Amino acid sequence: MDLITLAEVSGNLSAIGYGLAAIGPGIGVGIIFGKAIEATARQPELGGRIQTLMWIGFGLVEFLALLGIVCGFLFS
Amino acid sequence: MAGLVSAQMVLASGPNFPTINDFLPPEILFQGTPFALNRIVLIRLIMTVVILLVLGITTMRAKLIPGRWQGAVEWMLGFVRNNIVYEVMGERRGKRYVPMITTMFMTIFLFNLCEVIPGANIAATATIAMPLVFAFWTFFQYWIAAAREQGLGKYLRHELIPKGVPLPVLIIVLPMQLLDVLVVRPVSLMVRLFANMLAGYFILELCLAAAQYFLVNVTDKLMMPLGGFMLIAALVMTLFESFVAALQAFIFATLSTVYINLSYPEEA
Amino acid sequence: MTLAQTGGIKLFLPQTYDIIWSFIILVVIALFFYKFMLPRFQKIFDERASKIEGGISKAKVAQEEADAAKKKFEDQLKSARVDASKIRDDARAEASHIIADARSRAETEAAQITANAQRSIESQQQQALVSLKSEVGALATSLAGKILGTRLQDDSVQSSMLDSMIDELGQDKDKAA
């Protein structure tokens, strides 16, 4: 860091990469929970089953975000 | 953040920020043997002893008419049994998995709470090994359940070939489902818990390190409000991380139950 | 910031000792939950449930007993009422019986009294008749004497004498009656 440099950007590109990778799963998880709430509101008697399906979908979608984290470390 | 960066530029010795090396602590006991201990394992062991002592004494002293503490413990056990296991699997199937899910929920929750306990400051689940062991317990349980309840062939056919999927799509779906059953489920359980603890640790320690740096190490009075803000942020994050500790334990337990339930044949 | 300086992938590669310790800890805690804590608490839950159920069944038994007792009392009350009405009827019948008895007795008594009275009247009549007969005989005798003693010249004397005699007779008869 010398005097000529007034501002520098330090850090890793993988952070940005993870930020991008998190967009998709973020939207997906949001949709899953929103739809589950909607479905439960429409048919409260199926709440248990809907919740089970919701968790399955959540696990699957969130795996993409987790993959982003692992890849961030993997390719750095 | 701009303030942070400029402060780092002004002073040669920056704040003591957390690094991922905190998650790879050196071995401090029995180095080189398979029973080596590092800081996180030590925290884990101490927490185990605390859990066994506290819950053991609670169990020994358990009375028919519960006191306040016993009531809280019973509420937790009831929550796991009714809101996680019976909610997903139903009472008939769920009965045999109640102890397993209770063990998982309570252990993960209490280990996660180490993150906000002063002195420990890092979750006992914050190396990949602990989530790995839990995830593989679930993994074995749902394969065993599948083999016992409907046979592996029927289970795989049911899982890999979803009903009503046309053949061309099936070519994509089949490997995906196989990957899901074999890899994604345990790995996602494992990585989710670990990554949450990692992120929680970083945010919390970042706030605390910055607060300490601006309030104590820096003599410039102008930085005091920033330090105060960081302290408040650390407080809020502590509360948030306690919530996350419970939430992650809940998600882990619920997903384990869901995966095991998928091994059972479809309920008529 | 400093994340990239060490190989971050190390985070996801568990060390052997870490796995071993995690496994040991998990086994210990799982054994604790499986063998000790949950069975104990289950026992307490069951005991509590059975106690609550027992309380409910006890209350049910008590309720049944109370119902039975109430039924018994009601039955008793009913039978008592029946008894009372029976007794009342009996009493009424007896009373009417007694009244009838008394009446019949009074009637017989009255009849007896009447008969007695009749009889005494008859006997008195008989007596009077007997005495009258004797008196009439005596009078007739005295009258005959008197007739024989006086001279029967004119009819006036004769009739006055007859009148006086009849008067005397009437007086005698009144006296006798």
Short mmCIF file of C-alpha atoms in Angstrom, two decimals:
data_model
loop_
_atom_site.label_atom_id
_atom_site.label_comp_id
_atom_site.label_asym_id
_atom_site.label_seq_id
_atom_site.Cartn_x
_atom_site.Cartn_y
_atom_site.Cartn_z
CA MET A 1 0.00 0.00 0.00
CA ASP A 2 1.93 3.06 -1.14
CA LEU A 3 1.02 6.73 -0.91
CA ILE A 4 0.06 7.02 -4.54
CA THR A 5 -2.73 4.52 -4.11
CA LEU A 6 -5.58 6.50 -2.57
CA ALA A 7 -8.11 3.72 -2.61
CA GLU A 8 -7.75 0.08 -3.26
CA VAL A 9 -10.17 -2.75 -3.53
CA SER A 10 -8.97 -5.78 -1.72
CA GLY A 11 -10.71 -9.07 -1.27
CA ASN A 12 -11.70 -12.00 -3.34
CA LEU A 13 -13.78 -12.34 -6.42
CA SER A 14 -15.41 -15.41 -4.91
CA ALA A 15 -17.32 -13.14 -2.55
CA ILE A 16 -18.98 -11.49 -5.54
CA GLY A 17 -19.45 -14.90 -7.07
CA TYR A 18 -21.24 -16.11 -4.00
CA GLY A 19 -23.39 -13.00 -3.97
CA LEU A 20 -24.48 -13.78 -7.52
CA ALA A 21 -24.98 -17.44 -6.70
CA ALA A 22 -27.22 -16.59 -3.80
CA ILE A 23 -29.69 -14.58 -5.93
CA GLY A 24 -31.32 -17.60 -7.52
CA PRO A 25 -31.80 -19.71 -4.41
CA GLY A 26 -32.92 -16.59 -2.55
CA ILE A 27 -35.74 -16.05 -4.99
CA GLY A 28 -36.49 -19.77 -5.05
CA VAL A 29 -36.70 -20.14 -1.30
CA GLY A 30 -38.87 -17.05 -1.14
CA ILE A 31 -41.26 -18.48 -3.70
CA ILE A 32 -41.36 -21.85 -1.93
CA PHE A 33 -42.26 -20.39 1.44
CA GLY A 34 -44.69 -17.91 -0.06
CA LYS A 35 -46.50 -20.60 -2.01
CA ALA A 36 -46.55 -22.92 0.99
CA ILE A 37 -48.18 -20.19 3.07
CA GLU A 38 -50.65 -19.51 0.29
CA ALA A 39 -51.49 -23.18 -0.08
CA THR A 40 -51.93 -23.62 3.65
CA ALA A 41 -54.20 -20.60 3.75
CA ARG A 42 -56.33 -22.08 0.99
CA GLN A 43 -56.47 -25.59 2.41
CA PRO A 44 -55.52 -25.52 6.06
CA GLU A 45 -56.42 -29.20 6.48
CA LEU A 46 -53.48 -30.17 4.21
CA GLY A 47 -51.04 -28.08 6.28
CA GLY A 48 -48.92 -31.02 7.42
CA ARG A 49 -48.45 -32.45 3.95
CA ILE A 50 -47.74 -29.03 2.44
CA GLN A 51 -45.15 -28.36 5.10
CA THR A 52 -43.41 -31.65 4.34
CA LEU A 53 -43.28 -30.88 0.62
CA MET A 54 -42.13 -27.36 1.41
CA TRP A 55 -39.16 -28.65 3.39
CA ILE A 56 -38.19 -31.06 0.63
CA GLY A 57 -38.20 -28.24 -1.91
CA PHE A 58 -36.43 -25.94 0.46
CA GLY A 59 -33.66 -28.48 1.00
CA LEU A 60 -33.22 -28.93 -2.71
CA VAL A 61 -33.16 -25.23 -3.56
CA GLU A 62 -30.99 -24.18 -0.68
CA PHE A 63 -28.44 -26.73 -1.76
CA LEU A 64 -27.64 -24.43 -4.68
CA ALA A 65 -26.75 -21.61 -2.30
CA LEU A 66 -24.67 -24.00 -0.23
CA LEU A 67 -22.96 -25.17 -3.37
CA GLY A 68 -22.08 -21.51 -3.93
CA ILE A 69 -20.38 -21.34 -0.55
CA VAL A 70 -18.39 -24.51 -1.13
CA CYS A 71 -17.37 -23.43 -4.61
CA GLY A 72 -16.24 -20.09 -3.24
CA PHE A 73 -13.72 -21.91 -1.11
CA LEU A 74 -13.02 -24.60 -3.64
CA PHE A 75 -11.89 -22.37 -6.50
CA SER A 76 -10.17 -19.62 -4.53
CA MET B 1 -17.46 -0.23 5.83
CA ALA B 2 -15.85 2.83 4.29
CA GLY B 3 -14.86 3.95 7.77
CA LEU B 4 -13.46 0.54 8.41
CA VAL B 5 -11.33 0.55 5.32
CA SER B 6 -9.99 4.05 5.95
CA ALA B 7 -9.23 3.20 9.56
CA GLN B 8 -7.36 0.17 8.40
CA MET B 9 -5.36 2.38 6.11
CA VAL B 10 -4.53 4.91 8.81
CA LEU B 11 -3.24 2.44 11.33
CA ALA B 12 -0.68 -0.22 10.70
CA SER B 13 -2.27 -2.75 13.09
CA GLY B 14 -5.89 -3.15 12.11
CA PRO B 15 -8.64 -4.64 14.21
CA ASN B 16 -8.37 -8.26 15.08
CA PHE B 17 -10.76 -9.53 12.42
CA PRO B 18 -11.87 -13.15 12.34
CA THR B 19 -10.39 -15.45 9.74
CA ILE B 20 -11.25 -18.92 8.63
CA ASN B 21 -8.20 -20.04 10.56
CA ASP B 22 -10.43 -19.77 13.62
CA PHE B 23 -12.21 -22.79 12.25
CA LEU B 24 -8.99 -24.70 11.82
CA PRO B 25 -7.52 -24.33 15.28
CA PRO B 26 -4.24 -26.06 16.07
CA GLU B 27 -4.23 -29.28 18.01
CA ILE B 28 -3.54 -28.58 21.64
CA LEU B 29 -3.62 -32.05 23.20
CA PHE B 30 -2.58 -35.51 22.04
CA GLN B 31 -1.12 -34.07 18.86
CA GLY B 32 -0.81 -36.46 16.00
CA THR B 33 -2.94 -39.20 17.52
CA PRO B 34 -6.48 -39.97 16.33
CA PHE B 35 -7.66 -38.48 19.62
CA ALA B 36 -6.09 -35.08 19.17
CA LEU B 37 -7.98 -32.18 20.71
CA ASN B 38 -8.35 -28.69 19.37
CA ARG B 39 -10.25 -25.73 20.72
CA ILE B 40 -13.56 -26.55 19.03
CA VAL B 41 -13.44 -30.21 20.03
CA LEU B 42 -12.68 -29.13 23.57
CA ILE B 43 -15.70 -26.81 23.56
CA ARG B 44 -17.74 -29.69 22.23
CA LEU B 45 -16.60 -32.00 24.98
CA ILE B 46 -17.24 -29.45 27.70
CA MET B 47 -20.69 -28.75 26.28
CA THR B 48 -21.42 -32.48 26.20
CA VAL B 49 -20.53 -32.81 29.86
CA VAL B 50 -22.71 -29.78 30.66
CA ILE B 51 -25.64 -31.23 28.71
CA LEU B 52 -25.32 -34.62 30.37
CA LEU B 53 -25.04 -33.08 33.81
CA VAL B 54 -27.88 -30.57 33.49
CA LEU B 55 -30.33 -32.81 31.70
CA GLY B 56 -29.27 -35.82 33.75
CA ILE B 57 -29.95 -34.00 37.01
CA THR B 58 -33.23 -32.72 35.58
CA THR B 59 -34.19 -36.27 34.68
CA MET B 60 -33.15 -37.67 38.04
CA ARG B 61 -35.19 -35.07 39.82
CA ALA B 62 -38.13 -35.23 37.43
CA LYS B 63 -41.37 -35.23 39.34
CA LEU B 64 -44.96 -35.89 38.42
CA ILE B 65 -45.85 -32.27 39.00
CA PRO B 66 -43.22 -30.31 37.03
CA GLY B 67 -41.44 -27.26 38.32
CA ARG B 68 -40.55 -24.34 36.11
CA TRP B 69 -37.30 -25.79 34.72
CA GLN B 70 -38.73 -29.27 34.26
CA GLY B 71 -41.71 -27.69 32.53
CA ALA B 72 -39.39 -25.94 30.08
CA VAL B 73 -37.50 -29.18 29.34
CA GLU B 74 -40.78 -31.06 28.91
CA TRP B 75 -42.06 -28.34 26.62
CA MET B 76 -38.98 -28.80 24.44
CA LEU B 77 -39.36 -32.57 24.32
CA GLY B 78 -43.03 -32.13 23.52
CA PHE B 79 -42.18 -29.63 20.79
CA VAL B 80 -39.79 -32.05 19.07
CA ARG B 81 -42.21 -34.94 19.39
CA ASN B 82 -45.40 -33.19 18.33
CA ASN B 83 -44.32 -30.32 16.08
CA ILE B 84 -41.51 -32.08 14.25
CA VAL B 85 -41.87 -35.86 14.29
CA TYR B 86 -45.61 -36.43 14.61
CA GLU B 87 -46.42 -33.46 12.39
CA VAL B 88 -44.40 -34.91 9.51
CA MET B 89 -44.64 -38.67 10.00
CA GLY B 90 -47.75 -39.20 12.05
CA GLU B 91 -47.81 -40.84 15.43
CA ARG B 92 -47.67 -44.47 14.31
CA ARG B 93 -44.55 -44.20 12.17
CA GLY B 94 -42.90 -41.44 14.10
CA LYS B 95 -42.76 -43.22 17.43
CA ARG B 96 -39.47 -45.02 16.80
CA TYR B 97 -37.73 -41.87 15.54
CA VAL B 98 -38.63 -39.64 18.47
CA PRO B 99 -35.44 -40.37 20.43
CA MET B 100 -33.26 -39.86 17.35
CA ILE B 101 -34.79 -36.55 16.37
CA THR B 102 -34.83 -35.38 19.98
CA THR B 103 -31.13 -36.17 20.28
CA MET B 104 -30.43 -34.30 17.06
CA PHE B 105 -32.50 -31.26 17.89
CA MET B 106 -31.29 -30.82 21.46
CA THR B 107 -27.62 -31.47 20.64
CA ILE B 108 -27.50 -29.20 17.62
CA PHE B 109 -29.41 -26.46 19.40
CA LEU B 110 -27.21 -26.49 22.47
CA PHE B 111 -23.99 -26.84 20.46
CA ASN B 112 -25.06 -23.94 18.26
CA LEU B 113 -25.72 -21.84 21.32
CA CYS B 114 -22.00 -22.02 22.17
CA GLU B 115 -21.61 -19.37 19.54
CA VAL B 116 -23.06 -16.72 21.83
CA ILE B 117 -21.69 -18.08 25.10
CA PRO B 118 -18.81 -15.88 26.25
CA GLY B 119 -15.57 -17.78 26.46
CA ALA B 120 -16.55 -20.28 23.82
CA ASN B 121 -17.63 -17.80 21.16
CA ILE B 122 -17.65 -20.42 18.47
CA ALA B 123 -20.35 -22.95 17.82
CA ALA B 124 -19.49 -26.49 18.81
CA THR B 125 -20.99 -27.55 15.49
CA ALA B 126 -18.64 -25.26 13.62
CA THR B 127 -16.30 -27.83 12.17
CA ILE B 128 -17.61 -29.95 9.38
CA ALA B 129 -17.18 -33.18 11.37
CA MET B 130 -20.08 -32.70 13.74
CA PRO B 131 -22.68 -31.86 11.05
CA LEU B 132 -21.17 -34.68 9.01
CA VAL B 133 -21.79 -37.23 11.72
CA PHE B 134 -25.36 -36.01 12.16
CA ALA B 135 -26.00 -35.94 8.43
CA PHE B 136 -24.73 -39.46 7.99
CA TRP B 137 -26.85 -40.67 10.85
CA THR B 138 -29.88 -39.37 8.94
CA PHE B 139 -28.48 -40.82 5.71
CA PHE B 140 -28.15 -44.32 7.17
CA GLN B 141 -31.48 -44.08 8.91
CA TYR B 142 -33.38 -43.30 5.73
CA TRP B 143 -31.69 -46.00 3.73
CA ILE B 144 -32.34 -48.53 6.47
CA ALA B 145 -35.95 -47.40 6.69
CA ALA B 146 -36.32 -47.73 2.91
CA ALA B 147 -34.84 -51.24 2.89
CA ARG B 148 -37.04 -52.32 5.77
CA GLU B 149 -40.33 -50.73 4.82
CA GLN B 150 -40.57 -51.25 1.06
CA GLY B 151 -37.33 -52.72 -0.22
CA LEU B 152 -34.55 -50.80 -1.94
CA GLY B 153 -35.72 -51.51 -5.50
CA LYS B 154 -39.21 -50.22 -4.92
CA TYR B 155 -37.86 -47.24 -3.03
CA LEU B 156 -35.45 -46.28 -5.79
CA ARG B 157 -38.08 -46.73 -8.48
CA HIS B 158 -40.44 -44.53 -6.53
CA GLU B 159 -37.82 -41.89 -5.83
CA LEU B 160 -36.03 -41.83 -9.19
CA ILE B 161 -39.05 -41.97 -11.49
CA PRO B 162 -41.62 -39.45 -10.36
CA LYS B 163 -45.15 -40.14 -11.51
CA GLY B 164 -46.35 -38.47 -14.70
CA VAL B 165 -42.95 -37.40 -16.04
CA PRO B 166 -42.51 -37.93 -19.80
CA LEU B 167 -39.57 -39.99 -21.04
CA PRO B 168 -37.36 -37.20 -22.47
CA VAL B 169 -37.52 -35.29 -19.24
CA LEU B 170 -36.82 -38.46 -17.34
CA ILE B 171 -33.31 -38.58 -18.84
CA ILE B 172 -32.51 -35.39 -16.96
CA VAL B 173 -34.58 -36.16 -13.91
CA LEU B 174 -33.16 -39.61 -13.26
CA PRO B 175 -29.54 -38.67 -12.53
CA MET B 176 -30.68 -35.60 -10.66
CA GLN B 177 -32.87 -37.67 -8.39
CA LEU B 178 -30.12 -40.25 -7.91
CA LEU B 179 -27.74 -37.46 -6.99
CA ASP B 180 -30.37 -36.06 -4.66
CA VAL B 181 -30.89 -39.32 -2.82
CA LEU B 182 -27.21 -40.21 -2.58
CA VAL B 183 -25.36 -36.91 -2.20
CA VAL B 184 -27.47 -33.81 -2.01
CA ARG B 185 -29.53 -34.77 1.03
CA PRO B 186 -26.72 -35.53 3.49
CA VAL B 187 -24.36 -32.92 2.08
CA SER B 188 -26.95 -30.17 2.14
CA LEU B 189 -27.84 -31.00 5.73
CA MET B 190 -24.18 -30.90 6.65
CA VAL B 191 -23.15 -27.81 4.75
CA ARG B 192 -26.25 -25.82 5.71
CA LEU B 193 -25.57 -26.19 9.40
CA PHE B 194 -21.85 -25.59 9.07
CA ALA B 195 -22.21 -22.59 6.75
CA ASN B 196 -24.76 -20.97 9.03
CA MET B 197 -22.45 -21.32 11.99
CA LEU B 198 -19.56 -20.00 9.93
CA ALA B 199 -21.49 -16.95 8.78
CA GLY B 200 -22.87 -16.30 12.24
CA TYR B 201 -19.40 -16.46 13.73
CA PHE B 202 -17.98 -14.06 11.15
CA ILE B 203 -20.71 -11.46 11.55
CA LEU B 204 -20.67 -11.59 15.31
CA GLU B 205 -16.89 -11.48 15.61
CA LEU B 206 -16.67 -8.74 13.03
CA CYS B 207 -19.00 -6.55 15.09
CA LEU B 208 -17.22 -7.34 18.33
CA ALA B 209 -13.72 -6.86 16.89
CA ALA B 210 -14.70 -3.53 15.36
CA ALA B 211 -16.36 -2.39 18.59
CA GLN B 212 -13.29 -3.29 20.60
CA TYR B 213 -11.00 -1.62 18.11
CA PHE B 214 -12.90 1.65 17.90
CA LEU B 215 -13.71 1.93 21.60
CA VAL B 216 -10.42 0.79 23.13
CA ASN B 217 -7.54 0.62 20.66
CA VAL B 218 -8.21 3.83 18.72
CA THR B 219 -7.63 6.99 20.71
CA ASP B 220 -9.48 9.16 18.21
CA LYS B 221 -12.68 10.27 19.94
CA LEU B 222 -14.44 10.74 16.62
CA MET B 223 -14.54 6.99 16.15
CA MET B 224 -16.42 6.43 19.44
CA PRO B 225 -19.96 6.62 17.95
CA LEU B 226 -18.98 4.04 15.34
CA GLY B 227 -17.68 1.78 18.09
CA GLY B 228 -20.91 2.23 20.04
CA PHE B 229 -22.92 1.39 16.96
CA MET B 230 -20.84 -1.73 16.44
CA LEU B 231 -21.44 -2.77 20.05
CA ILE B 232 -25.20 -2.41 19.61
CA ALA B 233 -24.97 -4.30 16.36
CA ALA B 234 -23.07 -7.07 18.17
CA LEU B 235 -25.85 -7.23 20.76
CA VAL B 236 -28.50 -7.49 18.08
CA MET B 237 -26.48 -10.10 16.22
CA THR B 238 -26.09 -12.11 19.44
CA LEU B 239 -29.86 -12.26 19.80
CA PHE B 240 -30.21 -13.05 16.12
CA GLU B 241 -27.65 -15.84 16.33
CA SER B 242 -29.46 -17.40 19.28
CA PHE B 243 -32.53 -17.44 17.09
CA VAL B 244 -30.55 -18.91 14.21
CA ALA B 245 -29.20 -21.60 16.54
CA ALA B 246 -32.75 -22.75 17.30
CA LEU B 247 -33.87 -22.33 13.68
CA GLN B 248 -31.02 -24.40 12.29
CA ALA B 249 -31.64 -27.14 14.84
CA PHE B 250 -35.31 -27.09 13.82
CA ILE B 251 -34.52 -27.23 10.10
CA PHE B 252 -32.01 -30.04 10.58
CA ALA B 253 -34.45 -32.07 12.65
CA THR B 254 -37.39 -31.39 10.32
CA LEU B 255 -35.46 -32.25 7.18
CA SER B 256 -34.11 -35.45 8.75
CA THR B 257 -37.66 -36.44 9.60
CA VAL B 258 -38.86 -35.56 6.11
CA TYR B 259 -36.11 -37.61 4.47
CA ILE B 260 -36.83 -40.60 6.67
CA ASN B 261 -40.55 -40.23 5.98
CA LEU B 262 -39.84 -40.32 2.24
CA SER B 263 -38.45 -43.83 2.71
CA TYR B 264 -41.83 -45.04 3.86
CA PRO B 265 -44.39 -46.07 1.27
CA GLU B 266 -46.98 -43.47 0.38
CA GLU B 267 -49.71 -43.41 2.96
CA ALA B 268 -53.01 -44.67 1.68
CA MET C 1 -10.70 -10.03 3.40
CA THR C 2 -8.29 -12.67 4.58
CA LEU C 3 -10.41 -15.62 3.64
CA ALA C 4 -8.44 -16.58 0.58
CA GLN C 5 -5.07 -16.68 2.23
CA THR C 6 -5.40 -20.22 3.48
CA GLY C 7 -6.88 -22.98 1.43
CA GLY C 8 -10.53 -22.48 2.31
CA ILE C 9 -11.47 -25.90 1.10
CA LYS C 10 -9.84 -27.28 4.23
CA LEU C 11 -12.95 -26.18 6.04
CA PHE C 12 -14.95 -28.84 4.28
CA LEU C 13 -12.45 -31.63 4.73
CA PRO C 14 -12.87 -33.08 8.18
CA GLN C 15 -9.91 -34.25 10.18
CA THR C 16 -9.86 -37.80 11.47
CA TYR C 17 -9.68 -36.85 15.14
CA ASP C 18 -12.56 -34.42 14.65
CA ILE C 19 -14.77 -37.14 13.23
CA ILE C 20 -13.78 -39.55 15.98
CA TRP C 21 -14.57 -37.09 18.72
CA SER C 22 -17.83 -36.07 17.08
CA PHE C 23 -18.81 -39.70 16.79
CA ILE C 24 -17.97 -40.45 20.40
CA ILE C 25 -19.90 -37.40 21.56
CA LEU C 26 -22.89 -38.29 19.43
CA VAL C 27 -22.93 -41.86 20.69
CA VAL C 28 -22.72 -40.73 24.30
CA ILE C 29 -25.48 -38.16 23.93
CA ALA C 30 -27.67 -40.49 21.89
CA LEU C 31 -27.28 -43.23 24.51
CA PHE C 32 -28.16 -40.73 27.18
CA PHE C 33 -31.32 -39.70 25.34
CA TYR C 34 -32.33 -43.18 24.17
CA LYS C 35 -31.67 -45.12 27.34
CA PHE C 36 -32.06 -42.63 30.14
CA MET C 37 -33.80 -39.35 29.58
CA LEU C 38 -36.63 -40.13 27.18
CA PRO C 39 -37.76 -43.38 28.85
CA ARG C 40 -37.80 -41.60 32.20
CA PHE C 41 -39.79 -38.69 30.85
CA GLN C 42 -42.08 -41.04 28.95
CA LYS C 43 -42.75 -42.85 32.20
CA ILE C 44 -43.58 -39.58 33.87
CA PHE C 45 -45.83 -38.54 30.97
CA ASP C 46 -47.62 -41.90 31.08
CA GLU C 47 -47.98 -41.73 34.83
CA ARG C 48 -49.39 -38.24 34.59
CA ALA C 49 -51.78 -39.26 31.83
CA SER C 50 -52.91 -42.32 33.75
CA LYS C 51 -53.35 -40.20 36.85
CA ILE C 52 -55.47 -37.70 34.97
CA GLU C 53 -57.38 -40.54 33.37
CA GLY C 54 -57.71 -42.22 36.74
CA GLY C 55 -59.04 -38.98 38.19
CA ILE C 56 -61.56 -38.77 35.39
CA SER C 57 -62.64 -42.39 35.81
CA LYS C 58 -62.81 -41.90 39.56
CA ALA C 59 -65.03 -38.90 39.04
CA LYS C 60 -67.12 -41.01 36.66
CA VAL C 61 -67.45 -43.75 39.27
CA ALA C 62 -68.42 -41.18 41.88
CA GLN C 63 -70.96 -39.74 39.49
CA GLU C 64 -72.39 -43.18 38.85
CA GLU C 65 -72.56 -43.87 42.54
CA ALA C 66 -74.31 -40.59 43.12
CA ASP C 67 -76.74 -41.41 40.32
CA ALA C 68 -77.39 -44.83 41.81
CA ALA C 69 -77.95 -43.34 45.24
CA LYS C 70 -80.30 -40.77 43.80
CA LYS C 71 -82.20 -43.47 41.95
CA LYS C 72 -82.38 -45.52 45.11
CA PHE C 73 -83.70 -42.54 47.04
CA GLU C 74 -86.21 -41.79 44.37
CA ASP C 75 -87.35 -45.41 44.34
CA GLN C 76 -87.64 -45.35 48.08
CA LEU C 77 -89.57 -42.14 47.91
CA LYS C 78 -91.87 -43.62 45.31
CA SER C 79 -92.45 -46.78 47.30
CA ALA C 80 -92.97 -44.68 50.40
CA ARG C 81 -95.51 -42.65 48.54
CA VAL C 82 -97.23 -45.83 47.38
CA ASP C 83 -97.11 -47.18 50.91
CA ALA C 84 -98.54 -43.98 52.27
CA SER C 85 -101.39 -44.00 49.80
CA LYS C 86 -101.98 -47.66 50.54
CA ILE C 87 -102.00 -46.96 54.25
CA ARG C 88 -104.32 -44.07 53.67
CA ASP C 89 -106.63 -46.25 51.62
CA ASP C 90 -106.48 -48.95 54.27
CA ALA C 91 -107.23 -46.41 56.94
CA ARG C 92 -110.08 -45.05 54.94
CA ALA C 93 -111.47 -48.53 54.38
CA GLU C 94 -111.07 -49.35 58.02
CA ALA C 95 -112.68 -46.13 59.01
CA SER C 96 -115.64 -46.80 56.77
CA HIS C 97 -115.68 -50.28 58.16
CA ILE C 98 -115.71 -48.97 61.67
CA ILE C 99 -118.39 -46.47 60.82
CA ALA C 100 -120.46 -49.17 59.20
CA ASP C 101 -119.86 -51.35 62.21
CA ALA C 102 -120.85 -48.63 64.58
CA ARG C 103 -123.85 -47.83 62.55
CA SER C 104 -124.97 -51.41 62.42
CA ARG C 105 -124.34 -51.75 66.12
CA ALA C 106 -126.32 -48.57 66.79
CA GLU C 107 -129.06 -49.82 64.58
CA THR C 108 -129.26 -53.12 66.35
CA GLU C 109 -129.17 -51.30 69.64
CA ALA C 110 -131.86 -48.94 68.50
CA ALA C 111 -133.89 -51.88 67.29
CA GLN C 112 -133.34 -53.58 70.57
CA ILE C 113 -134.34 -50.49 72.47
CA THR C 114 -137.36 -50.09 70.30
CA ALA C 115 -138.22 -53.74 70.80
CA ASN C 116 -137.72 -53.38 74.53
CA ALA C 117 -139.90 -50.34 74.57
CA GLN C 118 -142.49 -52.13 72.54
CA ARG C 119 -142.33 -55.02 74.84
CA SER C 120 -142.71 -52.88 77.95
CA ILE C 121 -145.57 -50.99 76.35
CA GLU C 122 -147.20 -54.24 75.51
CA SER C 123 -146.74 -55.55 78.97
CA GLN C 124 -148.06 -52.34 80.44
CA GLN C 125 -151.00 -52.54 78.10
CA GLN C 126 -151.51 -56.07 79.21
CA GLN C 127 -151.28 -54.96 82.80
CA ALA C 128 -153.66 -52.10 82.17
CA LEU C 129 -156.01 -54.44 80.39
CA VAL C 130 -155.85 -56.88 83.24
CA SER C 131 -156.42 -54.19 85.85
CA LEU C 132 -159.17 -52.64 83.75
CA LYS C 133 -160.83 -55.95 83.43
CA SER C 134 -160.72 -56.46 87.13
CA GLU C 135 -161.81 -52.90 87.82
CA VAL C 136 -164.62 -53.11 85.26
CA GLY C 137 -165.70 -56.29 86.90
CA ALA C 138 -165.71 -54.60 90.31
CA LEU C 139 -167.51 -51.58 88.95
CA ALA C 140 -170.02 -53.71 87.19
CA THR C 141 -170.58 -55.52 90.40
CA SER C 142 -171.00 -52.26 92.35
CA LEU C 143 -173.16 -50.80 89.65
CA ALA C 144 -175.35 -53.78 89.68
CA GLY C 145 -175.62 -53.44 93.39
CA LYS C 146 -176.51 -49.82 93.13
CA ILE C 147 -179.08 -50.53 90.47
CA LEU C 148 -180.53 -53.13 92.60
CA GLY C 149 -180.48 -50.81 95.62
CA THR C 150 -182.35 -47.88 94.17
CA ARG C 151 -185.74 -47.77 92.65
CA LEU C 152 -185.73 -47.26 89.14
CA GLN C 153 -188.82 -45.02 88.74
CA ASP C 154 -188.02 -42.45 86.32
CA ASP C 155 -185.70 -42.29 83.47
CA SER C 156 -183.91 -39.14 84.64
CA VAL C 157 -182.66 -40.73 87.72
CA GLN C 158 -181.70 -43.68 85.78
CA SER C 159 -179.78 -41.65 83.19
CA SER C 160 -178.05 -39.44 85.77
CA MET C 161 -176.92 -42.42 87.55
CA LEU C 162 -175.57 -43.93 84.41
CA ASP C 163 -173.69 -40.72 83.57
CA SER C 164 -172.10 -40.49 86.93
CA MET C 165 -171.04 -44.02 86.65
CA ILE C 166 -169.54 -43.53 83.28
CA ASP C 167 -167.70 -40.46 84.57
CA GLU C 168 -166.37 -42.47 87.40
CA LEU C 169 -165.32 -45.09 84.99
CA GLY C 170 -163.58 -42.54 82.82
CA GLN C 171 -161.79 -41.14 85.86
CA ASP C 172 -160.73 -44.57 86.85
CA LYS C 173 -159.53 -45.32 83.42
CA ASP C 174 -157.51 -42.08 83.35
CA LYS C 175 -156.06 -42.91 86.69
CA ALA C 176 -155.16 -46.34 85.51
CA ALA C 177 -153.54 -45.00 82.39
#
